[in-house]
Amino acid sequence: MEFSLPSSSGEMWVSAEHLPLVVYFYPKDNTTGCTTEGLDFNRLLPEFQALGYTVVGISRDGVKSHQNFCTKQGFQFELLSDVDETVCRQFDVLKLKKMYGKEYIGVERSTFVLNEVGEMVHEWRKVKVANHAQEVLDYVKNQAA
């Protein structure tokens, strides 16, 4: 599964250059759950990196929003901007959601592990934020063992 998107660094980010990879999709910058999830991945980032993994977050927010979010939260990994939803569709994370009785298409919080040749080896769908980043790290550690 290859993809490329504009990143919070201002550069075009190409997945094939960052394998193996943990990619997490989240609904929106600067929301409570998404901030918590980002902070959890950021806290565990040195452990992911020690195992050779890159961590990246993807949402439909624009690059400027991502840059502000990264700066405000101190994220040490990049956030990718998928405003046209190409990669969201590739990973099938756009789902019908309901809020306040209204239906809309939104990003289902999901995480994927891609191995060193870019194959998806594990996925989590309908993610609950609490302990999720640790669960992903535990999975990656077990693969390395």
Tab-separated table of C-alpha atoms in Angstrom:
chain	number	residue	atom	x	y	z
A	1	MET	CA	0.000	0.000	0.000
A	2	GLU	CA	1.809	3.047	-1.257
A	3	PHE	CA	0.678	6.631	-0.924
A	4	SER	CA	2.009	10.159	-0.841
A	5	LEU	CA	0.485	13.228	0.793
A	6	PRO	CA	1.519	16.751	1.806
A	7	SER	CA	2.830	16.768	5.370
A	8	SER	CA	3.075	19.100	8.328
A	9	SER	CA	6.747	19.628	7.397
A	10	GLY	CA	5.600	21.271	4.175
A	11	GLU	CA	7.109	18.472	2.080
A	12	MET	CA	5.461	15.721	0.050
A	13	TRP	CA	5.579	12.600	2.221
A	14	VAL	CA	6.005	9.252	0.413
A	15	SER	CA	5.131	6.120	2.388
A	16	ALA	CA	7.668	3.898	0.597
A	17	GLU	CA	10.481	6.053	2.041
A	18	HIS	CA	9.376	5.479	5.651
A	19	LEU	CA	8.795	1.729	6.021
A	20	PRO	CA	8.012	-0.062	8.255
A	21	LEU	CA	5.187	2.245	9.209
A	22	VAL	CA	2.423	2.817	11.732
A	23	VAL	CA	-0.257	4.997	10.145
A	24	TYR	CA	-3.203	6.193	12.158
A	25	PHE	CA	-6.261	7.953	10.780
A	26	TYR	CA	-8.111	10.391	13.005
A	27	PRO	CA	-11.156	12.641	12.509
A	28	LYS	CA	-9.987	16.187	13.263
A	29	ASP	CA	-7.093	18.310	14.531
A	30	ASN	CA	-7.410	19.917	17.974
A	31	THR	CA	-10.294	17.768	19.212
A	32	THR	CA	-10.112	16.004	22.564
A	33	GLY	CA	-9.824	12.393	21.403
A	34	CYS	CA	-7.489	13.200	18.529
A	35	THR	CA	-5.222	15.266	20.778
A	36	THR	CA	-5.062	12.455	23.350
A	37	GLU	CA	-4.308	9.867	20.668
A	38	GLY	CA	-1.569	12.056	19.153
A	39	LEU	CA	0.005	12.708	22.546
A	40	ASP	CA	-0.022	8.966	23.304
A	41	PHE	CA	1.758	8.121	20.029
A	42	ASN	CA	4.180	11.006	20.624
A	43	ARG	CA	5.006	9.751	24.132
A	44	LEU	CA	5.751	6.253	22.777
A	45	LEU	CA	7.497	7.489	19.614
A	46	PRO	CA	11.066	6.726	20.829
A	47	GLU	CA	10.037	3.087	21.394
A	48	PHE	CA	8.502	2.814	17.916
A	49	GLN	CA	11.632	4.389	16.424
A	50	ALA	CA	13.902	2.020	18.362
A	51	LEU	CA	12.070	-0.828	16.597
A	52	GLY	CA	12.615	0.894	13.244
A	53	TYR	CA	9.042	2.138	12.777
A	54	THR	CA	7.865	5.521	11.538
A	55	VAL	CA	4.610	6.843	13.019
A	56	VAL	CA	2.382	9.167	10.989
A	57	GLY	CA	-1.128	10.535	11.476
A	58	ILE	CA	-3.601	11.296	8.670
A	59	SER	CA	-6.760	13.389	8.636
A	60	ARG	CA	-8.698	15.489	6.138
A	61	ASP	CA	-7.447	18.719	7.720
A	62	GLY	CA	-5.156	20.976	5.689
A	63	VAL	CA	-1.392	21.336	6.093
A	64	LYS	CA	-1.680	24.674	7.973
A	65	SER	CA	-4.066	23.119	10.506
A	66	HIS	CA	-1.641	20.190	10.936
A	67	GLN	CA	1.295	22.548	11.440
A	68	ASN	CA	-0.591	24.442	14.149
A	69	PHE	CA	-1.683	21.169	15.807
A	70	CYS	CA	1.893	19.795	15.795
A	71	THR	CA	3.324	23.024	17.192
A	72	LYS	CA	0.674	23.336	19.899
A	73	GLN	CA	1.047	19.705	21.050
A	74	GLY	CA	4.768	19.240	20.412
A	75	PHE	CA	4.325	16.239	18.135
A	76	GLN	CA	7.658	14.816	16.967
A	77	PHE	CA	6.079	12.941	14.034
A	78	GLU	CA	4.395	14.202	10.901
A	79	LEU	CA	0.716	14.641	10.190
A	80	LEU	CA	-0.425	14.148	6.605
A	81	SER	CA	-3.150	16.122	4.886
A	82	ASP	CA	-5.683	14.095	2.868
A	83	VAL	CA	-8.116	16.871	1.932
A	84	ASP	CA	-9.287	15.070	-1.212
A	85	GLU	CA	-9.758	11.807	0.773
A	86	THR	CA	-7.685	9.691	-1.644
A	87	VAL	CA	-5.750	7.810	1.040
A	88	CYS	CA	-8.794	7.668	3.341
A	89	ARG	CA	-10.567	5.796	0.525
A	90	GLN	CA	-7.513	3.602	-0.134
A	91	PHE	CA	-7.635	2.423	3.497
A	92	ASP	CA	-11.462	2.434	3.597
A	93	VAL	CA	-11.743	4.646	6.693
A	94	LEU	CA	-14.594	6.910	5.516
A	95	LYS	CA	-17.766	5.741	7.233
A	96	LEU	CA	-21.302	6.951	7.808
A	97	LYS	CA	-21.451	8.546	11.256
A	98	LYS	CA	-24.137	10.227	13.330
A	99	MET	CA	-23.861	13.247	15.584
A	100	TYR	CA	-26.771	15.096	17.147
A	101	GLY	CA	-29.164	13.083	14.956
A	102	LYS	CA	-27.453	14.120	11.706
A	103	GLU	CA	-25.704	11.667	9.417
A	104	TYR	CA	-22.424	12.509	7.723
A	105	ILE	CA	-19.394	10.807	6.204
A	106	GLY	CA	-16.430	10.992	8.555
A	107	VAL	CA	-13.103	9.361	9.282
A	108	GLU	CA	-13.373	6.229	11.398
A	109	ARG	CA	-10.465	6.226	13.851
A	110	SER	CA	-8.247	3.428	12.515
A	111	THR	CA	-4.612	2.333	12.680
A	112	PHE	CA	-2.578	0.224	10.279
A	113	VAL	CA	0.854	-1.388	10.431
A	114	LEU	CA	2.757	-1.668	7.147
A	115	ASN	CA	5.832	-3.873	7.008
A	116	GLU	CA	9.185	-3.109	5.393
A	117	VAL	CA	7.823	-3.866	1.893
A	118	GLY	CA	4.644	-1.828	2.392
A	119	GLU	CA	2.216	-4.695	2.990
A	120	MET	CA	-0.508	-4.165	5.568
A	121	VAL	CA	0.145	-6.687	8.330
A	122	HIS	CA	-2.339	-5.511	10.956
A	123	GLU	CA	-5.270	-3.145	11.311
A	124	TRP	CA	-7.427	-1.735	14.070
A	125	ARG	CA	-10.857	-0.318	13.196
A	126	LYS	CA	-13.300	1.691	15.326
A	127	VAL	CA	-10.418	2.505	17.653
A	128	LYS	CA	-11.027	3.654	21.212
A	129	VAL	CA	-8.276	6.089	22.185
A	130	ALA	CA	-7.556	4.815	25.722
A	131	ASN	CA	-4.414	2.607	25.654
A	132	HIS	CA	-4.534	2.286	21.858
A	133	ALA	CA	-1.015	3.587	21.129
A	134	GLN	CA	0.361	1.143	23.722
A	135	GLU	CA	-1.608	-1.703	22.106
A	136	VAL	CA	-0.055	-0.837	18.722
A	137	LEU	CA	3.426	-0.682	20.270
A	138	ASP	CA	2.889	-4.069	21.941
A	139	TYR	CA	1.899	-5.557	18.580
A	140	VAL	CA	4.998	-4.097	16.874
A	141	LYS	CA	7.239	-5.368	19.692
A	142	ASN	CA	5.798	-8.878	19.300
A	143	GLN	CA	6.550	-8.768	15.565
A	144	ALA	CA	10.158	-7.826	16.291
A	145	ALA	CA	10.601	-10.568	18.900
